[in-house]
Amino acid sequence: MRLLVCGGAGFIGSTFARQRLLEHGDQVTVLDKLTYAGREENLADLAGEAGFGFIRGAIEDPEAVVGALTAARAEAIVNFAAETHVDRSIAEPDAFVKTHALGTYVLLEAAREHELPYLQVSTDEVYGSIEEGTFTEESPLRPSSPYSATKTGADLLVQSYFHTYGLPVLICRGSNNYGPYQYPEKLIPLMVLNALHGDRLPVYGDGMQVRNWIHATDFARAIGHVLEHGVPGEVYNAGGPDEEANIAVVRRIIELAGASESQIEHVTDRPGHDRRYSLSSAKVRALGWEPRVRFEEGLAETVAWYRDNAWWWEPIRSGEYRDYYARQYGRALGG
Ligand code: NAD
Ligand code: DAU
């Protein structure tokens, strides 16, 4: 397949691009705005590969989108492009509305005009928080944050293009991803890098919030699987095999990084913080997908990757991230 992968310079999009190019023989053109989270470094190993292309541009820019579709001679669009950090959506929601609402609309219009299948990458956060049990694709949509509310709006717009125009759309909703190349504003890479540097480990509230962890290679495979085997108009959840409380994740990172529990600091909770996420993946499993990486093993490999790849995170920890960290945590990085 010739794919246009929007947001492919981010964490999961670059994992997907690598997998489709190297393991499936697809041609991949990435269209990415290169926000703070989008980095060409994430695609450095693919740059010389035949069948790979990169275009800098925003999904809300119709000219950039049509130009990229033409350059890619795309047979399908896969959209990862998003603002993805809940804390940033609470502090500054505007970019979330623009990218998720307007950007998704521009991509859907382009898909309609060029008669292309369209896959939207989405999140378990559209269902909100669940104390017990697990969400299915039929669960009500009850997003809590500006991030998840705008992702939900995008999902509804995508579904409307199926019902109204017959556009062959798919939606794949993932649980919390982890693995190499994840920007260190997110729990696991933030804690790993702080642990390795001897910094404090800021746990929100009591740390008993539960997340359903999936390795990014497993989520990327689920997206590819849905693209190949999914029924147009349908939603597929892809949840990880393990659930864990945040504090347990932090303690395991401390062990793996050789850090100290005295580095843990309980800080003010996130406003509107979802207590637990849990996804049933029965529907995508019925199509033949299943996760391969258990959290225990994946987390150890992830800590080792960050320890061994300072070239990747050093420019982040010395750039814009320092300002973000000071705003979000009320202290300088390294403190
Ligand atoms: P990320 O923040 O690492 O990357 C997002 C990418 O999108 C970046 O490369 C950024 O430059 C690009 N981008 C942002 N706005 C853009 C725009 N307007 N036009 C073009 N490119 C733009 O995100 P991620 O964690 O890789 O998430 C990718 C997708 O997966 C998102 O849609 C997210 O909602 C979804 N998702 C993420 C997780 C998770 O745990 N990280 C879980 C489930 C679903
Ligand atoms: O569930 C899927 C979602 O997972 C994705 O859609 C989002 O894009 C992704 O950011 C992620 O959202 P979360 O809010 O769950 O991830 P985050 O890494 O920000 O936080 C995970 C948990 O850790 C959450 O309960 C908040 C907590 N946390 C996070 C940070 C950054 C802390 O306790 N301290 C922190 O410093």
Coordinates of N, CA, C and O in Angstrom, one line a residue, residues 249-326:
V249 N 4.1 1.7 38.8 CA 4.9 1.9 37.7 C 6.2 2.7 38.1 O 7.3 2.4 37.7
V250 N 6.0 3.8 38.9 CA 7.1 4.6 39.3 C 8.1 3.8 40.1 O 9.3 3.9 39.9
R251 N 7.6 3.0 41.0 CA 8.5 2.1 41.9 C 9.3 1.2 41.0 O 10.5 0.9 41.3
R252 N 8.7 0.6 40.0 CA 9.4 -0.3 39.1 C 10.5 0.4 38.3 O 11.6 -0.1 38.1
I253 N 10.1 1.6 37.9 CA 11.1 2.4 37.1 C 12.3 2.7 38.1 O 13.5 2.6 37.6
I254 N 12.0 3.0 39.3 CA 13.1 3.3 40.3 C 14.1 2.1 40.4 O 15.3 2.3 40.3
E255 N 13.5 0.9 40.5 CA 14.3 -0.3 40.6 C 15.1 -0.5 39.3 O 16.4 -0.7 39.4
L256 N 14.5 -0.3 38.1 CA 15.2 -0.6 36.9 C 16.3 0.5 36.6 O 17.3 0.2 36.0
A257 N 16.0 1.7 37.1 CA 17.0 2.8 36.8 C 18.1 2.9 37.9 O 19.0 3.7 37.8
G258 N 17.9 2.1 39.0 CA 18.9 2.2 40.1 C 18.7 3.5 40.9 O 19.7 4.0 41.4
A259 N 17.5 4.0 40.9 CA 17.2 5.3 41.6 C 16.7 5.0 43.0 O 16.8 3.8 43.5
S260 N 16.2 6.0 43.7 CA 15.8 5.8 45.1 C 14.4 6.3 45.3 O 13.9 7.3 44.7
E261 N 13.7 5.5 46.2 CA 12.3 5.9 46.5 C 12.2 7.2 47.1 O 11.1 7.9 47.1
S262 N 13.2 7.7 47.7 CA 13.2 9.1 48.3 C 13.0 10.2 47.3 O 12.7 11.3 47.6
Q263 N 13.2 9.8 46.0 CA 13.0 10.8 44.9 C 11.5 11.0 44.6 O 11.1 12.0 44.0
I264 N 10.6 10.1 45.1 CA 9.2 10.3 44.9 C 8.7 11.5 45.6 O 8.9 11.7 46.8
E265 N 7.9 12.3 44.9 CA 7.2 13.5 45.5 C 5.8 13.5 45.1 O 5.5 13.6 43.9
H266 N 4.8 13.4 46.0 CA 3.4 13.5 45.7 C 3.1 15.0 45.5 O 3.3 15.8 46.4
V267 N 2.6 15.4 44.3 CA 2.3 16.8 44.0 C 0.8 16.9 43.7 O 0.1 15.9 43.7
T268 N 0.4 18.2 43.6 CA -1.1 18.5 43.4 C -1.6 17.7 42.2 O -1.0 17.6 41.2
D269 N -2.8 17.1 42.4 CA -3.4 16.3 41.4 C -3.8 17.1 40.1 O -4.0 18.3 40.2
R270 N -3.9 16.4 39.0 CA -4.3 16.9 37.7 C -5.8 17.2 37.9 O -6.6 16.4 38.3
P271 N -6.3 18.5 37.5 CA -7.7 18.7 37.5 C -8.5 17.8 36.7 O -8.1 17.5 35.5
G272 N -9.6 17.2 37.2 CA -10.5 16.3 36.4 C -9.8 15.0 36.1 O -10.2 14.3 35.1
H273 N -8.9 14.6 36.9 CA -8.0 13.4 36.6 C -8.9 12.1 36.5 O -9.5 11.7 37.5
D274 N -8.8 11.5 35.4 CA -9.5 10.2 35.2 C -8.8 9.1 36.1 O -7.6 9.0 36.1
R275 N -9.6 8.4 36.8 CA -9.1 7.4 37.8 C -8.5 6.2 37.2 O -7.5 5.7 37.5
R276 N -9.3 5.6 36.2 CA -8.9 4.3 35.6 C -9.3 4.3 34.2 O -10.5 4.7 33.9
Y277 N -8.5 3.7 33.4 CA -8.8 3.3 32.0 C -8.7 1.8 31.8 O -7.7 1.2 32.4
S278 N -9.6 1.2 31.1 CA -9.5 -0.2 30.8 C -10.3 -0.5 29.5 O -11.5 -0.1 29.4
L279 N -9.6 -1.1 28.6 CA -10.3 -1.4 27.3 C -10.4 -2.9 27.0 O -9.5 -3.6 27.2
S280 N -11.6 -3.2 26.5 CA -11.7 -4.6 25.9 C -11.3 -4.6 24.5 O -11.7 -3.7 23.7
S281 N -10.5 -5.5 24.1 CA -10.0 -5.6 22.7 C -10.6 -6.8 22.0 O -10.1 -7.2 20.9
A282 N -11.7 -7.3 22.5 CA -12.3 -8.5 21.9 C -12.6 -8.4 20.4 O -12.3 -9.3 19.6
K283 N -13.0 -7.2 20.0 CA -13.4 -7.0 18.6 C -12.2 -7.1 17.6 O -12.3 -7.7 16.6
V284 N -11.1 -6.5 18.0 CA -9.9 -6.5 17.1 C -9.2 -7.9 17.3 O -8.6 -8.4 16.3
R285 N -9.3 -8.5 18.4 CA -8.7 -9.8 18.6 C -9.5 -10.8 17.7 O -8.9 -11.7 17.1
A286 N -10.8 -10.6 17.5 CA -11.6 -11.5 16.6 C -11.1 -11.3 15.1 O -11.3 -12.2 14.3
L287 N -10.4 -10.2 14.8 CA -9.9 -10.0 13.5 C -8.5 -10.6 13.4 O -7.9 -10.6 12.3
G288 N -7.9 -11.1 14.5 CA -6.6 -11.8 14.4 C -5.5 -11.1 15.1 O -4.3 -11.6 15.0
W289 N -5.7 -9.9 15.7 CA -4.6 -9.2 16.4 C -4.6 -9.6 17.8 O -5.6 -9.8 18.4
E290 N -3.4 -9.6 18.4 CA -3.2 -9.7 19.8 C -1.9 -9.0 20.3 O -1.0 -9.0 19.5
P291 N -1.9 -8.4 21.5 CA -0.6 -7.8 21.9 C 0.4 -8.8 22.2 O 0.1 -9.9 22.6
R292 N 1.7 -8.5 21.9 CA 2.8 -9.4 22.1 C 3.7 -9.1 23.3 O 4.4 -10.0 23.8
V293 N 3.7 -7.8 23.7 CA 4.6 -7.4 24.7 C 3.9 -7.2 26.1 O 3.0 -6.4 26.2
R294 N 4.4 -8.0 27.1 CA 3.9 -7.8 28.5 C 4.6 -6.6 29.1 O 5.7 -6.3 28.7
F295 N 3.9 -5.9 30.0 CA 4.4 -4.6 30.5 C 5.7 -4.8 31.3 O 6.6 -4.0 31.1
E296 N 5.8 -5.9 32.0 CA 7.1 -6.1 32.8 C 8.3 -6.1 31.9 O 9.3 -5.4 32.2
E297 N 8.2 -6.8 30.8 CA 9.3 -7.0 29.9 C 9.5 -5.7 29.1 O 10.6 -5.1 28.9
G298 N 8.4 -5.1 28.6 CA 8.4 -3.9 27.8 C 9.0 -2.7 28.6 O 9.7 -1.9 28.0
L299 N 8.6 -2.6 29.8 CA 9.1 -1.5 30.6 C 10.6 -1.6 30.8 O 11.3 -0.6 30.7
A300 N 11.1 -2.8 31.1 CA 12.6 -3.0 31.3 C 13.3 -2.6 30.0 O 14.3 -1.8 30.1
E301 N 12.8 -3.0 28.9 CA 13.4 -2.6 27.6 C 13.4 -1.1 27.3 O 14.3 -0.5 26.8
T302 N 12.3 -0.5 27.7 CA 12.1 0.9 27.5 C 13.1 1.7 28.4 O 13.7 2.7 27.9
V303 N 13.2 1.3 29.7 CA 14.2 2.0 30.5 C 15.6 1.9 29.9 O 16.3 2.9 29.9
A304 N 15.9 0.7 29.4 CA 17.2 0.5 28.8 C 17.4 1.4 27.6 O 18.5 1.9 27.4
W305 N 16.4 1.5 26.8 CA 16.5 2.3 25.6 C 16.8 3.8 25.9 O 17.7 4.4 25.3
Y306 N 16.1 4.3 26.9 CA 16.3 5.7 27.3 C 17.8 5.8 27.9 O 18.5 6.8 27.6
R307 N 18.2 4.8 28.6 CA 19.5 4.9 29.2 C 20.6 4.9 28.1 O 21.6 5.7 28.2
D308 N 20.3 4.2 27.0 CA 21.3 4.0 25.9 C 21.2 5.1 24.8 O 22.0 5.0 23.9
N309 N 20.2 5.9 24.9 CA 19.9 6.8 23.7 C 19.9 8.3 24.1 O 18.9 9.0 23.7
A310 N 20.9 8.7 24.8 CA 21.0 10.1 25.2 C 20.9 11.1 24.0 O 20.4 12.2 24.1
W311 N 21.5 10.6 22.9 CA 21.4 11.4 21.6 C 20.0 11.9 21.3 O 19.8 13.0 20.8
W312 N 19.0 11.1 21.7 CA 17.6 11.3 21.4 C 17.0 12.3 22.4 O 16.3 13.3 22.0
W313 N 17.3 12.2 23.7 CA 16.6 13.0 24.6 C 17.4 14.2 25.1 O 16.8 15.2 25.6
E314 N 18.7 14.2 24.9 CA 19.5 15.4 25.4 C 19.0 16.7 24.8 O 18.8 17.7 25.5
P315 N 18.7 16.8 23.4 CA 18.3 18.0 22.9 C 16.9 18.4 23.4 O 16.6 19.6 23.5
I316 N 16.1 17.5 23.8 CA 14.8 17.8 24.4 C 14.9 18.4 25.8 O 14.4 19.4 26.1
R317 N 15.8 17.7 26.6 CA 15.9 18.2 28.0 C 16.7 19.5 28.1 O 16.6 20.2 29.1
S318 N 17.3 20.0 27.0 CA 17.9 21.3 27.0 C 17.2 22.3 26.2 O 17.6 23.5 26.1
G319 N 15.9 22.0 25.7 CA 15.2 23.0 24.9 C 13.9 23.4 25.5 O 13.8 23.6 26.7
E320 N 12.8 23.5 24.7 CA 11.5 24.0 25.1 C 11.0 23.3 26.3 O 10.2 23.8 27.1
Y321 N 11.3 22.0 26.4 CA 10.8 21.2 27.5 C 11.2 21.7 28.8 O 10.4 21.6 29.8
R322 N 12.3 22.4 29.0 CA 12.7 23.0 30.3 C 11.6 24.1 30.7 O 11.2 24.1 31.9
D323 N 11.2 24.9 29.7 CA 10.1 25.9 30.1 C 8.8 25.2 30.4 O 8.1 25.6 31.4
Y324 N 8.5 24.2 29.6 CA 7.2 23.5 29.9 C 7.3 22.9 31.3 O 6.3 23.0 32.1
Y325 N 8.4 22.3 31.6 CA 8.5 21.6 32.9 C 8.4 22.6 34.1 O 7.7 22.4 35.1
A326 N 9.0 23.8 33.9 CA 9.0 24.8 35.0 C 7.5 25.3 35.2 O 7.0 25.5 36.3

